Tab-separated table of C-alpha atoms in Angstrom:
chain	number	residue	atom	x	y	z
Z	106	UNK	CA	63.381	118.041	128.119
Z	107	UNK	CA	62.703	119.205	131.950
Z	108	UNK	CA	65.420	118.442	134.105
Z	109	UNK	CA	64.239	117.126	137.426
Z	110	UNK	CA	67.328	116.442	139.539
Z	111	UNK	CA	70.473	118.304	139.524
Z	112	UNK	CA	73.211	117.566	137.342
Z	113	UNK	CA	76.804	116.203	138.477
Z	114	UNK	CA	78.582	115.571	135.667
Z	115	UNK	CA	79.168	116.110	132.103
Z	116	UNK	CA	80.430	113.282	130.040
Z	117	UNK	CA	81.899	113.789	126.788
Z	118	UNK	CA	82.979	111.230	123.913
Z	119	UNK	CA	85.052	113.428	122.004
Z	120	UNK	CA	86.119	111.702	118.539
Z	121	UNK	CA	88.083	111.685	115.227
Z	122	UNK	CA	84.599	112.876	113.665
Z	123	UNK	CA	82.083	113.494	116.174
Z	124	UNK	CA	81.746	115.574	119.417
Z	125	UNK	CA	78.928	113.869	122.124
Z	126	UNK	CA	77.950	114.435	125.603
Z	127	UNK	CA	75.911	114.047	128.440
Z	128	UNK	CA	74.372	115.386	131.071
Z	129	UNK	CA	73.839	113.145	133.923
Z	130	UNK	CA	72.772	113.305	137.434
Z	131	UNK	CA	73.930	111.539	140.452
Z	132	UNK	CA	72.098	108.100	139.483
Z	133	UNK	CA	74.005	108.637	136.665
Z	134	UNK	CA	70.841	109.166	135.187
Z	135	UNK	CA	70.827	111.100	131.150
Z	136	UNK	CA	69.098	114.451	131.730
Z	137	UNK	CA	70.300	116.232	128.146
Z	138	UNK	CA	72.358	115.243	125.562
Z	139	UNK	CA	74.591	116.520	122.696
Z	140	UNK	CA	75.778	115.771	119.451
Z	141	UNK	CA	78.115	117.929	117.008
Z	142	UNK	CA	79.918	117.069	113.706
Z	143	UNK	CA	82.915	118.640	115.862
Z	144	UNK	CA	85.364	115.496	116.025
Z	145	UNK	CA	88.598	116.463	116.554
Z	146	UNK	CA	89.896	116.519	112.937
Z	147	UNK	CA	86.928	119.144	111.988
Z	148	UNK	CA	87.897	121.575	114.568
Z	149	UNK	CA	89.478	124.736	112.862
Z	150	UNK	CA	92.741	125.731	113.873
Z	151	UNK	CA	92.607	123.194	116.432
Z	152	UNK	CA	90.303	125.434	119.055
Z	153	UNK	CA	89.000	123.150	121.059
Z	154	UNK	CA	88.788	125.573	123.504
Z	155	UNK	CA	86.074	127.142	121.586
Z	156	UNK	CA	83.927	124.157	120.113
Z	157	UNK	CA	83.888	123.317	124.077
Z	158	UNK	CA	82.376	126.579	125.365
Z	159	UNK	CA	79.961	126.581	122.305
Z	160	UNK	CA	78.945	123.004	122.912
Z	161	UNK	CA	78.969	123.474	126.770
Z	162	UNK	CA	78.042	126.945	128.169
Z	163	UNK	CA	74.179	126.802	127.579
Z	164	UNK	CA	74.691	123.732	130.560
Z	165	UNK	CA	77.103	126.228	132.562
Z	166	UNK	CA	74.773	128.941	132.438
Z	167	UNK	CA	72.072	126.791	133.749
Z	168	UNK	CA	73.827	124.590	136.557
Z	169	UNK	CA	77.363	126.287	137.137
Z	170	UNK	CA	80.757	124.261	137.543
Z	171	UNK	CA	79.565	121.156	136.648
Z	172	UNK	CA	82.880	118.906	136.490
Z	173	UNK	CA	83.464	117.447	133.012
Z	174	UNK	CA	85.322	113.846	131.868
Z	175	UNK	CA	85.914	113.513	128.340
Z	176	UNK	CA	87.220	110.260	126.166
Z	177	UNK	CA	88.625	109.550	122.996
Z	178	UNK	CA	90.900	111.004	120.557
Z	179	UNK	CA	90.954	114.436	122.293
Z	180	UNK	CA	93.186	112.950	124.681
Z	181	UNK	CA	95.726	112.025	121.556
Z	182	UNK	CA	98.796	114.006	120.584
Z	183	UNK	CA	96.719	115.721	117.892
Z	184	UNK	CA	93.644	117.035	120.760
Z	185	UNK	CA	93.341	118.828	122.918
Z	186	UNK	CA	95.599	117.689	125.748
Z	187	UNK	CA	97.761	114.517	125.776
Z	188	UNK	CA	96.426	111.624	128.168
Z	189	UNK	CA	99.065	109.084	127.762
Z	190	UNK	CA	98.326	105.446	127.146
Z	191	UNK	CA	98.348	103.279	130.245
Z	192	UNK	CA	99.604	100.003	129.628
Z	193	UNK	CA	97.289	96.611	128.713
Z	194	UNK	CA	96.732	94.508	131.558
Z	195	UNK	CA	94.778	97.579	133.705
Z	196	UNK	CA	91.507	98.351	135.191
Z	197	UNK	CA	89.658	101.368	135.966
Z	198	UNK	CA	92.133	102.353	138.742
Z	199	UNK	CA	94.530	102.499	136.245
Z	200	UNK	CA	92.826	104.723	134.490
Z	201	UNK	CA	91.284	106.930	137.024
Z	202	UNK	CA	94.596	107.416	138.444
Z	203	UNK	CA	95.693	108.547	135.012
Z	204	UNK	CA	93.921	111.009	134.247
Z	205	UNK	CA	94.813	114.580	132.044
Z	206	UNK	CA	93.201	117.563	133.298
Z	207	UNK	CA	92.877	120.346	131.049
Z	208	UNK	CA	94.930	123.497	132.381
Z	209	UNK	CA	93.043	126.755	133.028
Z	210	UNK	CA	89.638	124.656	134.388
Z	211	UNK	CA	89.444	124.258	137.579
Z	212	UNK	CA	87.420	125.769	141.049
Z	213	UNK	CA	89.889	126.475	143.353
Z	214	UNK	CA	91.804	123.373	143.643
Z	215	UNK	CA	89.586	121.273	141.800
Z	216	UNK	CA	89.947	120.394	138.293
Z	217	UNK	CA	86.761	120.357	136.053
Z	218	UNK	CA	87.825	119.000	132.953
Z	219	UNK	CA	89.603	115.752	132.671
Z	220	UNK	CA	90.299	112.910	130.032
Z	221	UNK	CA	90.835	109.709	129.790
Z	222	UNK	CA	93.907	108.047	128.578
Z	223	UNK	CA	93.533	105.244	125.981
Z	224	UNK	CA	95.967	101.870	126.465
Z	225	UNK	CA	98.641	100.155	124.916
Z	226	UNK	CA	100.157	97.145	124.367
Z	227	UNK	CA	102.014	95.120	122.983
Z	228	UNK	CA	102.544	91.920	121.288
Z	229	UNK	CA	105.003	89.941	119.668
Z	230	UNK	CA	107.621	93.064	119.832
Z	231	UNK	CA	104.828	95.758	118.122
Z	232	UNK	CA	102.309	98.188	119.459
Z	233	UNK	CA	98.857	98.090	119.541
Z	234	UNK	CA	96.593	100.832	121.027
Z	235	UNK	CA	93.358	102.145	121.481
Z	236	UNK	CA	91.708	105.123	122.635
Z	237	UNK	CA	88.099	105.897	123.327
Z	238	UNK	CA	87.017	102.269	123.177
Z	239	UNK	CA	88.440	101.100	126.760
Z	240	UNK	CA	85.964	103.433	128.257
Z	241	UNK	CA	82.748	101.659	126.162
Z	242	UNK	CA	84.426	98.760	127.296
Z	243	UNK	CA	84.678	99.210	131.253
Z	244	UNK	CA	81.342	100.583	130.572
Z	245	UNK	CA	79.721	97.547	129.195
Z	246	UNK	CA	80.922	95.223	131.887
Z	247	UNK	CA	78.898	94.460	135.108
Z	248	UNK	CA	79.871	93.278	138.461
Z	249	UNK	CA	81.052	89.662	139.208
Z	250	UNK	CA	80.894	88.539	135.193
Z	251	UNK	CA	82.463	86.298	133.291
Z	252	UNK	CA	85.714	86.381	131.243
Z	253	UNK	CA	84.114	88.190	127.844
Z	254	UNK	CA	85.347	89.554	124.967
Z	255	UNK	CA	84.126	93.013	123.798
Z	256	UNK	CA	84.032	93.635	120.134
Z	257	UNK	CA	83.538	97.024	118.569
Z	258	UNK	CA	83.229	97.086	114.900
Z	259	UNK	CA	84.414	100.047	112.853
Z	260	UNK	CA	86.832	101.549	110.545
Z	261	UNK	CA	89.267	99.984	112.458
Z	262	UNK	CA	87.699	97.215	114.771
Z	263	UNK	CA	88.717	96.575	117.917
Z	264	UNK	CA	88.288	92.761	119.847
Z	265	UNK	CA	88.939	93.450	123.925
Z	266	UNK	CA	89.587	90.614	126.160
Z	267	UNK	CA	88.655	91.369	129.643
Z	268	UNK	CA	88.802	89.263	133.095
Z	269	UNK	CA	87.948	89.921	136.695
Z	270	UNK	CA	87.543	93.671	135.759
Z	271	UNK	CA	90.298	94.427	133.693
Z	272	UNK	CA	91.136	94.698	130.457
Z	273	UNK	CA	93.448	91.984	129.764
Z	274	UNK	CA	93.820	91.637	126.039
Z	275	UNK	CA	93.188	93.286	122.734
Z	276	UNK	CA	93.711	94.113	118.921
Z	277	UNK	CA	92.790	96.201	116.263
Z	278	UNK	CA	91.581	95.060	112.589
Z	279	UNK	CA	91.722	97.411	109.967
Z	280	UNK	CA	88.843	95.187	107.954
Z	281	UNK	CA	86.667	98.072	107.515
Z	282	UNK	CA	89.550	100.824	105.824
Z	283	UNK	CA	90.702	97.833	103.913
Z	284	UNK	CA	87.901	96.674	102.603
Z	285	UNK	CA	86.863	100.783	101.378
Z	286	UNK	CA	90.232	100.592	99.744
Z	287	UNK	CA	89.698	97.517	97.952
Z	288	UNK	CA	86.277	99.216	96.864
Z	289	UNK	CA	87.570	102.131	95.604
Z	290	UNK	CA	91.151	101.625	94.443
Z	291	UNK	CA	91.537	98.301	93.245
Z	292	UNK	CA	90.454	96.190	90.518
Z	293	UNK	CA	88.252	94.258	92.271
Z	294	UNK	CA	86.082	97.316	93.437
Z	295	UNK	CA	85.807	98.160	89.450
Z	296	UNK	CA	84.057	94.528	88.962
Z	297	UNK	CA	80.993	95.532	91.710
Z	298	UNK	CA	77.646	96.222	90.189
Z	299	UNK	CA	76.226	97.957	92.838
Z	300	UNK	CA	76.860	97.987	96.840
Z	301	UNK	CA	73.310	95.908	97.241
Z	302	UNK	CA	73.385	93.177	100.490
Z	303	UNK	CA	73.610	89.594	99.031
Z	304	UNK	CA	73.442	87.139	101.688
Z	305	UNK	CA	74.493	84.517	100.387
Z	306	UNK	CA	77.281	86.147	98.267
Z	307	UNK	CA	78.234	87.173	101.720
Z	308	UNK	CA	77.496	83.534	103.070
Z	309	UNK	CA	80.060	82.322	100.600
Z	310	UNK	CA	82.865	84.861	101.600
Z	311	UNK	CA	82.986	84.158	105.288
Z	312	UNK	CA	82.723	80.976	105.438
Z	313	UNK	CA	85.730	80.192	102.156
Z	314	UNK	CA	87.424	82.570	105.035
Z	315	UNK	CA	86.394	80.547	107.855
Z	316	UNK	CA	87.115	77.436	106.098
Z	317	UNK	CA	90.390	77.272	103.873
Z	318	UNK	CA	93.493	76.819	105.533
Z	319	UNK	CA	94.666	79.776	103.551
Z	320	UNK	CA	94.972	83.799	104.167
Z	321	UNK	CA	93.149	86.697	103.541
Z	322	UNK	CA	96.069	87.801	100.684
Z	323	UNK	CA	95.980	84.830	99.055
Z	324	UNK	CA	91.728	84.483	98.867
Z	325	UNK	CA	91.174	88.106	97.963
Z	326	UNK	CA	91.532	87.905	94.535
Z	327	UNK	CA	88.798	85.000	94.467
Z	328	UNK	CA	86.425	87.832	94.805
Z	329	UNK	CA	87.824	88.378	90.769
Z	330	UNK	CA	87.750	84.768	90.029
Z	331	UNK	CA	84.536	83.852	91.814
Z	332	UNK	CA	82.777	86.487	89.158
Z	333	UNK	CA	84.511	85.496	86.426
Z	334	UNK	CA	83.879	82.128	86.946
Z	335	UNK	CA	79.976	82.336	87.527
Z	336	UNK	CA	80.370	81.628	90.907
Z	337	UNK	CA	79.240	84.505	92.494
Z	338	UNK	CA	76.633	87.480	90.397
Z	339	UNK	CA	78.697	90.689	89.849
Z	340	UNK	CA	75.814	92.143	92.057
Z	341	UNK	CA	77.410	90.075	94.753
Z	342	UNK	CA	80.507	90.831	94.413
Z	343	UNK	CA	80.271	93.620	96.952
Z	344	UNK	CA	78.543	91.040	99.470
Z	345	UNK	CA	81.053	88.521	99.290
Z	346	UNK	CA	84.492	90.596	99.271
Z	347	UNK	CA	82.990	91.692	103.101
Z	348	UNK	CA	81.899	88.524	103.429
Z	349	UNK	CA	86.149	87.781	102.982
Z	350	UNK	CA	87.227	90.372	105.488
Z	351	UNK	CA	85.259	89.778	108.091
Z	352	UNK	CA	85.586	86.669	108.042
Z	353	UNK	CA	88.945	86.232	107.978
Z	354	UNK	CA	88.835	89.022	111.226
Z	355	UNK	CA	86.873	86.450	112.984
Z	356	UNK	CA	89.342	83.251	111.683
Z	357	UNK	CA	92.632	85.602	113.448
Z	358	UNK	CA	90.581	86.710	115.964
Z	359	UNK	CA	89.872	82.758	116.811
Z	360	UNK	CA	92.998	82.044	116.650
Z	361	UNK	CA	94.325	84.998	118.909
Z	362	UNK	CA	92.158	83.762	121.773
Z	363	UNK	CA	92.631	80.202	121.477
Z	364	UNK	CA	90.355	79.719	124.479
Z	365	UNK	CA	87.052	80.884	122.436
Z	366	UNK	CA	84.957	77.695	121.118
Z	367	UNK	CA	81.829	78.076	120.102
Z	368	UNK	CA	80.197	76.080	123.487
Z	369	UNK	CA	83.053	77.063	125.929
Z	370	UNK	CA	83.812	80.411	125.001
Z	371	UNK	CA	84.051	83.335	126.939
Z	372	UNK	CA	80.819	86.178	126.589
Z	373	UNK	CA	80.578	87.669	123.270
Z	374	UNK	CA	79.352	91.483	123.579
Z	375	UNK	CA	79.158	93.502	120.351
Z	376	UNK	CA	79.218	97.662	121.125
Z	377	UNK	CA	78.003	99.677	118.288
Z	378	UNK	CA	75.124	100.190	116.255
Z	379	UNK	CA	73.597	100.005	112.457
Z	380	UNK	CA	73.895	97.805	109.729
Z	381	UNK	CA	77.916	96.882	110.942
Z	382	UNK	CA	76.287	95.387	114.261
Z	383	UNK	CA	73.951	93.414	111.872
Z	384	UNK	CA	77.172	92.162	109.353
Z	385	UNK	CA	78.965	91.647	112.382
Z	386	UNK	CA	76.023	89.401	113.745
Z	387	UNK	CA	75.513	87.447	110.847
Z	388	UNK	CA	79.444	86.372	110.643
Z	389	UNK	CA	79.493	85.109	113.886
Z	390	UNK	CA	76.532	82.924	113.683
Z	391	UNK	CA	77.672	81.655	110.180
Z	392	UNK	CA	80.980	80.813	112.818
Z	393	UNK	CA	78.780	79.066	114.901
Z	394	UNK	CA	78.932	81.849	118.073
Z	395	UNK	CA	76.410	83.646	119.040
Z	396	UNK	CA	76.474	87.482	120.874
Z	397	UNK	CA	74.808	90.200	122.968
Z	398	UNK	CA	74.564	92.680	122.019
Z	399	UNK	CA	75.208	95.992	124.473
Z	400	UNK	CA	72.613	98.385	125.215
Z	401	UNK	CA	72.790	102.389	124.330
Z	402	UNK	CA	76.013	103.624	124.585
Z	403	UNK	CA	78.434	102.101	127.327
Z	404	UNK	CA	80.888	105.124	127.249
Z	405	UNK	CA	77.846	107.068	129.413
Z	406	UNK	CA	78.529	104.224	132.016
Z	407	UNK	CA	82.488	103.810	131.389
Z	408	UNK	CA	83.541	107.868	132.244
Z	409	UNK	CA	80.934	108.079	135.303
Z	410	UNK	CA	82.574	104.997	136.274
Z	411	UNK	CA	86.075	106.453	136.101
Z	412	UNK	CA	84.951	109.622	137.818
Z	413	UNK	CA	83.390	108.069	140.472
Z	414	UNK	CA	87.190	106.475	140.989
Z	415	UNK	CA	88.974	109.625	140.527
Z	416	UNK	CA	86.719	111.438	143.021
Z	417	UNK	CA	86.007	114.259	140.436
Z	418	UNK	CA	82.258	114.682	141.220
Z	419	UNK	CA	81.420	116.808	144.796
């Protein structure tokens, strides 16, 4: 790709799995881009230092000192340097003001590598944190909007409550890591014929979720039960046990935010992309809710954002 402006900043989303960045101009504009299986548990010996200039230096050699801002779990106790969490209600200044900066980069007195922190907080006497996502987050909202809630689905999904520009709000599901240990460790994974999507197994197990008065713990073994009784083709079996989860996300997620109802609610925006956005999609209209969904990737927007507020750029 030719590069017709002149590059300002480098924006990294630096991962448990996956190393990405950006090179943008000062419209914020994507020039270049970069993607590595380099997330922080891959890196050998921990040497981040290394993956970075390997990653980075063709963009040095090209435009000089161009001042970096990085999010996500390199700014954890096991990455690169520590950004600690800043606590849940904040906003960008927060954040900006926040910031780690990575010793040994710098131009004189000015610091060229910095991350994020991710935020805490907590509820009902326990912790809840995230790290990574608050930047897709401040990077999917726009100026003047309405109370919304953010949810990003995953391994370990996360549902963000944000108001007036700040991030107000939020909790983490571990649907997805449950629902691969249920697949491959338990009983009830040893019944599926296949990982095929059923729709209306999964039909059935979001809305017995949505529906009984009962918990997750208590339905999950109707996934056995619904087989055994014809109720649900062991083909489907797959379909409907995430059908369960999510569902059941959605119920405690309802009942979290009391103030979402289907024709009241606050803005729905779902950040991600694949065939989770699509599950995710379905469950909420089987709910009755519908979503937007958020464009490209938000964390682009979220770290030039931050940057901007921490005066790294010239």
């Amino acid at each position: 790709m030719t590069i017709q402006s002149n590059p300002d900043l480098i924006a990294l989303d630096w991962g448990t799995s996956s190393f990405r960045g950006w090179l943008l101009d000062g419209e914020g504009m994507v020039l270049e881009s970069i993607s590595a299986d380099l997330g922080i548990l891959k890196v050998p010996d921990q040497d981040f230092q290394s993956v970075y200039h390997q990653q980075l230096t063709p963009w040095f050699k090209l435009h000089g000192s161009v001042p970096v801002i990085a999010s996500g779990m390199i700014g954890s106790r096991q990455g690169w340097v520590e950004a600690p969490y800043v606590a849940c209600p904040s906003g960008l200044e927060e954040l900006s003001e926040q910031l780690a900066y990575v010793p040994g980069h710098s131009k004189g007195n000015r610091p060229l590598l910095a991350i994020v922190p991710g935020m805490n907080h907590w509820r009902e006497g326990i912790p809840d944190v995230m790290r990574g996502e608050e930047t897709q987050v401040f990077g999917a909202m726009e100026e003047e909007e309405p109370p919304m809630i953010c949810i990003l689905p995953g391994t370990h999904s996360k549902w963000v409550l944000t108001k007036s520009g700040r991030i107000e709000d939020f909790m983490t599901f571990m649907s997805g890591e449950l629902f691969a240990v249920l697949k491959d460790h338990s009983i009830l994974g040893k019944l599926m014929q296949g990982e095929a999507d059923d729709g209306e197994s999964f039909e059935k197990g979001c809305l017995q979720a949505l529906d009984s008065p009962s918990g997750l713990l208590s339905q999950l073994f109707s996934a056995r039960t619904m087989g055994l009784f014809q109720q649900v083709e062991e083909e489907g079996i797959h379909s409907y046990l995430s059908g369960l989860i999510l569902g059941s996300e959605l119920k405690e997620a309802f009942s979290r935010f009391s103030s979402l109802r289907p024709t009241e609610s606050p803005m729905l925006k779902l950040i991600g992309d694949g065939k989770l956005i699509d599950v995710y999609q379905r469950a909420f209209s089987l709910a009755g809710y519908s979503t937007k969904m958020v464009p490209g990737n938000p964390a682009i927007s979220g770290l030039r954002k931050i940057a901007r507020l921490a005066s790294i750029m010239e």
